mmCIF file of C-alpha atoms and ligand atoms in Angstrom:
data_model
loop_
_atom_site.group_PDB
_atom_site.id
_atom_site.type_symbol
_atom_site.label_atom_id
_atom_site.label_comp_id
_atom_site.label_asym_id
_atom_site.label_seq_id
_atom_site.Cartn_x
_atom_site.Cartn_y
_atom_site.Cartn_z
ATOM 1 C CA MET A 1 -25.127 -32.854 -7.764
ATOM 2 C CA PHE A 2 -21.772 -33.794 -9.233
ATOM 3 C CA TYR A 3 -20.765 -31.169 -11.765
ATOM 4 C CA ASP A 4 -18.114 -29.824 -14.082
ATOM 5 C CA LEU A 5 -18.985 -26.349 -15.304
ATOM 6 C CA HIS A 6 -15.820 -25.418 -17.168
ATOM 7 C CA MET A 7 -14.683 -27.345 -20.229
ATOM 8 C CA HIS A 8 -13.844 -26.507 -23.813
ATOM 9 C CA SER A 9 -15.243 -27.963 -27.020
ATOM 10 C CA CYS A 10 -13.496 -28.212 -30.396
ATOM 11 C CA LEU A 11 -14.677 -24.655 -31.034
ATOM 12 C CA SER A 12 -11.908 -23.454 -28.706
ATOM 13 C CA PRO A 13 -8.665 -23.559 -30.716
ATOM 14 C CA CYS A 14 -6.711 -24.832 -27.718
ATOM 15 C CA ALA A 15 -9.039 -27.832 -27.174
ATOM 16 C CA ASP A 16 -8.615 -31.239 -28.795
ATOM 17 C CA ASP A 17 -10.633 -31.931 -31.937
ATOM 18 C CA GLU A 18 -12.116 -34.927 -30.120
ATOM 19 C CA MET A 19 -13.991 -32.513 -27.791
ATOM 20 C CA THR A 20 -17.169 -32.840 -29.838
ATOM 21 C CA PRO A 21 -20.652 -32.374 -28.338
ATOM 22 C CA ASN A 22 -21.346 -36.130 -28.288
ATOM 23 C CA ASN A 23 -17.939 -37.073 -26.894
ATOM 24 C CA ILE A 24 -18.159 -34.470 -24.128
ATOM 25 C CA CYS A 25 -21.698 -35.341 -23.029
ATOM 26 C CA ASN A 26 -21.101 -39.081 -23.145
ATOM 27 C CA MET A 27 -17.790 -38.869 -21.306
ATOM 28 C CA ALA A 28 -19.438 -36.738 -18.604
ATOM 29 C CA LEU A 29 -22.209 -39.311 -18.322
ATOM 30 C CA ILE A 30 -19.747 -42.229 -18.109
ATOM 31 C CA LYS A 31 -17.833 -40.387 -15.411
ATOM 32 C CA GLY A 32 -21.005 -39.988 -13.374
ATOM 33 C CA LEU A 33 -21.446 -36.219 -13.649
ATOM 34 C CA GLU A 34 -24.960 -34.829 -13.313
ATOM 35 C CA LEU A 35 -24.494 -31.220 -14.401
ATOM 36 C CA ILE A 36 -22.065 -29.836 -16.990
ATOM 37 C CA ALA A 37 -21.328 -26.671 -18.922
ATOM 38 C CA VAL A 38 -19.232 -26.217 -22.034
ATOM 39 C CA THR A 39 -17.498 -22.866 -21.837
ATOM 40 C CA ASP A 40 -15.714 -21.987 -25.061
ATOM 41 C CA HIS A 41 -13.505 -18.935 -25.281
ATOM 42 C CA ASN A 42 -15.464 -15.863 -26.378
ATOM 43 C CA SER A 43 -18.213 -17.791 -28.171
ATOM 44 C CA VAL A 44 -21.573 -19.433 -27.508
ATOM 45 C CA ARG A 45 -21.873 -20.913 -31.019
ATOM 46 C CA GLN A 46 -21.399 -24.528 -29.869
ATOM 47 C CA GLN A 47 -24.228 -24.333 -27.342
ATOM 48 C CA PRO A 48 -27.192 -25.296 -29.584
ATOM 49 C CA ALA A 49 -25.498 -28.641 -30.370
ATOM 50 C CA ILE A 50 -24.558 -29.164 -26.720
ATOM 51 C CA ASP A 51 -28.200 -28.529 -25.801
ATOM 52 C CA LYS A 52 -29.531 -31.149 -28.225
ATOM 53 C CA VAL A 53 -26.968 -33.813 -27.324
ATOM 54 C CA ALA A 54 -27.320 -33.249 -23.566
ATOM 55 C CA LYS A 55 -31.078 -33.651 -23.826
ATOM 56 C CA ALA A 56 -30.656 -36.816 -25.942
ATOM 57 C CA VAL A 57 -28.251 -38.493 -23.516
ATOM 58 C CA GLY A 58 -30.064 -37.189 -20.435
ATOM 59 C CA ILE A 59 -27.479 -35.005 -18.705
ATOM 60 C CA ARG A 60 -28.311 -31.640 -17.195
ATOM 61 C CA VAL A 61 -26.534 -28.601 -18.641
ATOM 62 C CA LEU A 62 -25.962 -24.951 -18.077
ATOM 63 C CA TYR A 63 -25.164 -22.966 -21.220
ATOM 64 C CA GLY A 64 -21.769 -21.376 -20.930
ATOM 65 C CA CYS A 65 -18.860 -19.409 -22.295
ATOM 66 C CA GLU A 66 -15.540 -18.144 -20.981
ATOM 67 C CA LEU A 67 -15.122 -14.471 -21.750
ATOM 68 C CA GLU A 68 -11.777 -12.661 -21.600
ATOM 69 C CA SER A 69 -12.004 -9.032 -20.527
ATOM 70 C CA SER A 70 -9.769 -6.226 -21.750
ATOM 71 C CA GLU A 71 -7.686 -6.766 -18.583
ATOM 72 C CA ALA A 72 -7.124 -10.384 -19.788
ATOM 73 C CA VAL A 73 -9.234 -11.772 -16.911
ATOM 74 C CA HIS A 74 -11.241 -14.940 -17.613
ATOM 75 C CA CYS A 75 -14.844 -15.003 -16.459
ATOM 76 C CA LEU A 76 -17.396 -17.771 -17.017
ATOM 77 C CA GLY A 77 -20.912 -16.841 -18.083
ATOM 78 C CA LEU A 78 -23.354 -19.610 -17.100
ATOM 79 C CA PHE A 79 -26.998 -19.601 -18.157
ATOM 80 C CA ALA A 80 -30.019 -21.736 -17.267
ATOM 81 C CA ARG A 81 -31.682 -21.017 -20.625
ATOM 82 C CA LEU A 82 -30.170 -21.491 -24.063
ATOM 83 C CA GLU A 83 -32.049 -18.536 -25.506
ATOM 84 C CA ASP A 84 -30.584 -16.215 -22.873
ATOM 85 C CA ASN A 85 -27.091 -17.573 -23.499
ATOM 86 C CA GLN A 86 -27.475 -16.989 -27.234
ATOM 87 C CA LYS A 87 -28.250 -13.296 -26.629
ATOM 88 C CA LEU A 88 -24.588 -12.863 -25.730
ATOM 89 C CA GLN A 89 -23.238 -13.640 -29.203
ATOM 90 C CA PRO A 90 -24.040 -10.329 -30.973
ATOM 91 C CA TRP A 91 -22.475 -8.467 -28.055
ATOM 92 C CA ILE A 92 -19.365 -10.678 -28.095
ATOM 93 C CA ASP A 93 -19.063 -10.116 -31.855
ATOM 94 C CA SER A 94 -19.190 -6.347 -31.293
ATOM 95 C CA GLN A 95 -16.363 -6.542 -28.728
ATOM 96 C CA MET A 96 -13.965 -8.808 -30.667
ATOM 97 C CA PRO A 97 -10.704 -7.321 -31.925
ATOM 98 C CA GLY A 98 -11.112 -9.139 -35.261
ATOM 99 C CA ILE A 99 -7.844 -11.077 -35.416
ATOM 100 C CA PRO A 100 -7.987 -13.940 -37.955
ATOM 101 C CA ASN A 101 -7.325 -17.445 -36.606
ATOM 102 C CA LYS A 102 -4.325 -19.372 -37.914
ATOM 103 C CA PRO A 103 -5.603 -22.952 -37.572
ATOM 104 C CA ASP A 104 -2.185 -24.522 -38.170
ATOM 105 C CA TYR A 105 -0.760 -22.547 -35.275
ATOM 106 C CA TYR A 106 -3.613 -22.057 -32.774
ATOM 107 C CA GLY A 107 -5.833 -24.999 -33.750
ATOM 108 C CA LYS A 108 -9.144 -25.406 -35.506
ATOM 109 C CA GLN A 109 -12.319 -23.645 -34.316
ATOM 110 C CA GLN A 110 -15.086 -26.026 -35.340
ATOM 111 C CA ILE A 111 -18.817 -25.495 -34.866
ATOM 112 C CA MET A 112 -20.688 -28.818 -34.783
ATOM 113 C CA ASN A 113 -24.252 -30.012 -35.066
ATOM 114 C CA GLU A 114 -25.810 -32.592 -32.750
ATOM 115 C CA PHE A 115 -24.370 -35.390 -34.909
ATOM 116 C CA ASP A 116 -20.789 -34.146 -34.464
ATOM 117 C CA GLN A 117 -20.718 -32.952 -38.059
ATOM 118 C CA GLU A 118 -18.875 -29.713 -38.741
ATOM 119 C CA ILE A 119 -21.383 -27.056 -39.755
ATOM 120 C CA GLY A 120 -19.098 -24.057 -39.557
ATOM 121 C CA ILE A 121 -15.653 -22.709 -38.826
ATOM 122 C CA GLU A 122 -15.047 -19.638 -36.663
ATOM 123 C CA ASP A 123 -12.581 -17.488 -38.615
ATOM 124 C CA GLN A 124 -11.754 -14.946 -35.912
ATOM 125 C CA LEU A 125 -9.274 -16.069 -33.280
ATOM 126 C CA LEU A 126 -11.238 -16.735 -30.089
ATOM 127 C CA ILE A 127 -8.387 -16.692 -27.563
ATOM 128 C CA VAL A 128 -8.160 -12.902 -27.365
ATOM 129 C CA SER A 129 -9.177 -10.141 -24.979
ATOM 130 C CA LEU A 130 -12.516 -8.530 -25.722
ATOM 131 C CA ASN A 131 -12.630 -4.744 -25.888
ATOM 132 C CA ALA A 132 -14.840 -4.721 -22.762
ATOM 133 C CA SER A 133 -13.653 -4.334 -19.175
ATOM 134 C CA LEU A 134 -14.356 -7.020 -16.566
ATOM 135 C CA ASP A 135 -17.138 -4.850 -15.095
ATOM 136 C CA GLU A 136 -18.700 -4.577 -18.557
ATOM 137 C CA VAL A 137 -18.346 -8.332 -19.180
ATOM 138 C CA ILE A 138 -20.120 -9.121 -15.906
ATOM 139 C CA ASP A 139 -22.831 -6.526 -16.603
ATOM 140 C CA GLU A 140 -23.478 -8.028 -20.035
ATOM 141 C CA ILE A 141 -23.707 -11.583 -18.663
ATOM 142 C CA HIS A 142 -26.260 -10.308 -16.135
ATOM 143 C CA ARG A 143 -28.165 -8.304 -18.744
ATOM 144 C CA CYS A 144 -28.616 -11.481 -20.805
ATOM 145 C CA GLY A 145 -29.819 -13.404 -17.739
ATOM 146 C CA GLY A 146 -26.689 -15.365 -16.815
ATOM 147 C CA LYS A 147 -24.381 -15.662 -13.835
ATOM 148 C CA ALA A 148 -20.706 -14.642 -13.764
ATOM 149 C CA VAL A 149 -18.122 -16.922 -12.179
ATOM 150 C CA LEU A 150 -14.558 -15.672 -11.842
ATOM 151 C CA ALA A 151 -12.448 -18.395 -13.500
ATOM 152 C CA HIS A 152 -9.413 -20.128 -11.994
ATOM 153 C CA VAL A 153 -8.819 -17.151 -9.710
ATOM 154 C CA LEU A 154 -5.334 -18.070 -8.488
ATOM 155 C CA ASP A 155 -3.856 -19.109 -11.843
ATOM 156 C CA ARG A 156 -0.710 -17.386 -13.017
ATOM 157 C CA LYS A 157 -2.356 -16.539 -16.311
ATOM 158 C CA ASN A 158 -5.700 -14.911 -17.129
ATOM 159 C CA SER A 159 -6.911 -14.902 -13.526
ATOM 160 C CA ILE A 160 -8.267 -11.912 -11.676
ATOM 161 C CA THR A 161 -5.582 -12.107 -8.983
ATOM 162 C CA HIS A 162 -2.806 -12.289 -11.554
ATOM 163 C CA GLU A 163 -4.119 -9.554 -13.836
ATOM 164 C CA LEU A 164 -5.650 -7.173 -11.244
ATOM 165 C CA GLY A 165 -3.805 -8.259 -8.079
ATOM 166 C CA PHE A 166 -6.888 -9.157 -6.045
ATOM 167 C CA ILE A 167 -10.668 -9.608 -6.155
ATOM 168 C CA PRO A 168 -12.206 -6.138 -5.676
ATOM 169 C CA GLU A 169 -14.815 -5.917 -2.946
ATOM 170 C CA ASP A 170 -17.397 -4.203 -5.144
ATOM 171 C CA LEU A 171 -17.135 -6.556 -8.128
ATOM 172 C CA LYS A 172 -20.568 -8.007 -8.953
ATOM 173 C CA TYR A 173 -19.606 -11.643 -9.579
ATOM 174 C CA ASP A 174 -21.847 -14.573 -8.619
ATOM 175 C CA GLY A 175 -19.313 -17.293 -7.921
ATOM 176 C CA ILE A 176 -15.606 -18.049 -7.618
ATOM 177 C CA GLU A 177 -13.763 -20.917 -9.289
ATOM 178 C CA VAL A 178 -10.692 -22.411 -7.632
ATOM 179 C CA LYS A 179 -8.659 -25.554 -8.303
ATOM 180 C CA SER A 180 -8.746 -27.062 -4.816
ATOM 181 C CA GLU A 181 -9.956 -26.684 -1.251
ATOM 182 C CA GLU A 182 -6.516 -25.272 -0.345
ATOM 183 C CA GLN A 183 -6.969 -22.556 -2.945
ATOM 184 C CA ARG A 184 -10.376 -21.702 -1.489
ATOM 185 C CA GLN A 185 -8.808 -21.206 1.931
ATOM 186 C CA LEU A 186 -6.062 -19.057 0.403
ATOM 187 C CA VAL A 187 -8.558 -16.861 -1.461
ATOM 188 C CA LEU A 188 -10.411 -16.293 1.818
ATOM 189 C CA LYS A 189 -7.192 -15.491 3.652
ATOM 190 C CA LEU A 190 -6.124 -12.987 0.987
ATOM 191 C CA HIS A 191 -9.571 -11.360 0.831
ATOM 192 C CA PRO A 192 -11.048 -10.794 4.311
ATOM 193 C CA TRP A 193 -14.055 -9.087 2.700
ATOM 194 C CA ILE A 194 -15.152 -12.291 0.935
ATOM 195 C CA LYS A 195 -17.760 -14.045 3.081
ATOM 196 C CA ASP A 196 -17.295 -17.793 2.811
ATOM 197 C CA GLU A 197 -20.913 -18.619 3.630
ATOM 198 C CA GLU A 198 -22.314 -16.170 1.098
ATOM 199 C CA THR A 199 -20.009 -17.291 -1.703
ATOM 200 C CA VAL A 200 -20.746 -20.074 -4.169
ATOM 201 C CA TRP A 201 -17.466 -21.869 -4.871
ATOM 202 C CA PHE A 202 -16.698 -24.064 -7.853
ATOM 203 C CA ILE A 203 -13.948 -26.542 -8.626
ATOM 204 C CA ASP A 204 -14.016 -27.379 -12.336
ATOM 205 C CA SER A 205 -11.690 -29.185 -14.711
ATOM 206 C CA ASP A 206 -11.135 -26.546 -17.444
ATOM 207 C CA ALA A 207 -10.794 -29.674 -19.604
ATOM 208 C CA HIS A 208 -9.365 -29.279 -23.074
ATOM 209 C CA ARG A 209 -9.159 -33.078 -23.552
ATOM 210 C CA LEU A 210 -11.804 -35.737 -22.898
ATOM 211 C CA THR A 211 -9.764 -37.500 -20.235
ATOM 212 C CA ASP A 212 -9.443 -34.260 -18.250
ATOM 213 C CA ILE A 213 -13.182 -33.908 -17.619
ATOM 214 C CA SER A 214 -13.806 -34.088 -13.856
ATOM 215 C CA GLU A 215 -14.474 -37.271 -11.964
ATOM 216 C CA PRO A 216 -17.530 -37.081 -9.669
ATOM 217 C CA ASP A 217 -15.490 -35.370 -6.958
ATOM 218 C CA HIS A 218 -17.197 -32.002 -6.627
ATOM 219 C CA TRP A 219 -20.698 -31.523 -5.332
ATOM 220 C CA LEU A 220 -22.960 -28.533 -5.935
ATOM 221 C CA ARG A 221 -25.681 -28.140 -3.327
ATOM 222 C CA ASP A 222 -29.241 -27.808 -4.629
ATOM 223 C CA SER A 223 -29.596 -24.646 -2.564
ATOM 224 C CA ASP A 224 -26.574 -23.085 -4.310
ATOM 225 C CA PHE A 225 -27.870 -24.139 -7.714
ATOM 226 C CA ARG A 226 -31.276 -22.609 -6.976
ATOM 227 C CA LYS A 227 -29.688 -19.453 -5.590
ATOM 228 C CA LEU A 228 -27.985 -18.845 -8.933
ATOM 229 C CA TRP A 229 -30.173 -20.463 -11.551
ATOM 230 C CA GLY A 230 -33.643 -20.722 -9.969
HETATM 231 ZN ZN1 ZN B 301 -9.419 -19.595 -18.598
HETATM 232 ZN ZN1 ZN B 302 -11.118 -22.450 -19.765
#
């Protein structure tokens, strides 16, 4: 199925205010995507609205987030069930450094309902490193019943290769996100211990604006979906 499993709603300060649950789901539908996930920085508070809107418009979703470890590495947590995804929030709250957001500088952090009405504002700045290590972040995603996908692994900021230097052989991730087929080849070349056939690869948009949501260019095999999410 055509997918985009990494995009940010208006809860992420860096995303456009127009990234509301209805706008995201409808744009994904118009573009011809069949499976999406909204992955806000260090929060799953937008997911209940995403769930309702996705069901109303008839698009399949995974329930997501993009967590930043204490090493400043970004890792997606993707869940088949909303209730499992929501179990993450108390843990995230306990690992936040507690820095107040400055909306005029970083942007607003809006929590919406299924009608795109603001029902809350997140006061703590979400684009921060949690107090937990990458190992702990991955363990917590697994404990709550989700899968961990290493985000944009060759980026020059907040990627595992930039922050740690490489992808450790014993790291318990479930998938790897790259930006292109060329990047996939490069990751394999740099990491002889990564088995191409055993790895589930993702190419997502990391959209912060509606127009950046993926076109139907990337296909997730049913077998890979089932392997991760049953
Ligand atoms: Zn990121
Ligand atoms: Zn992102």
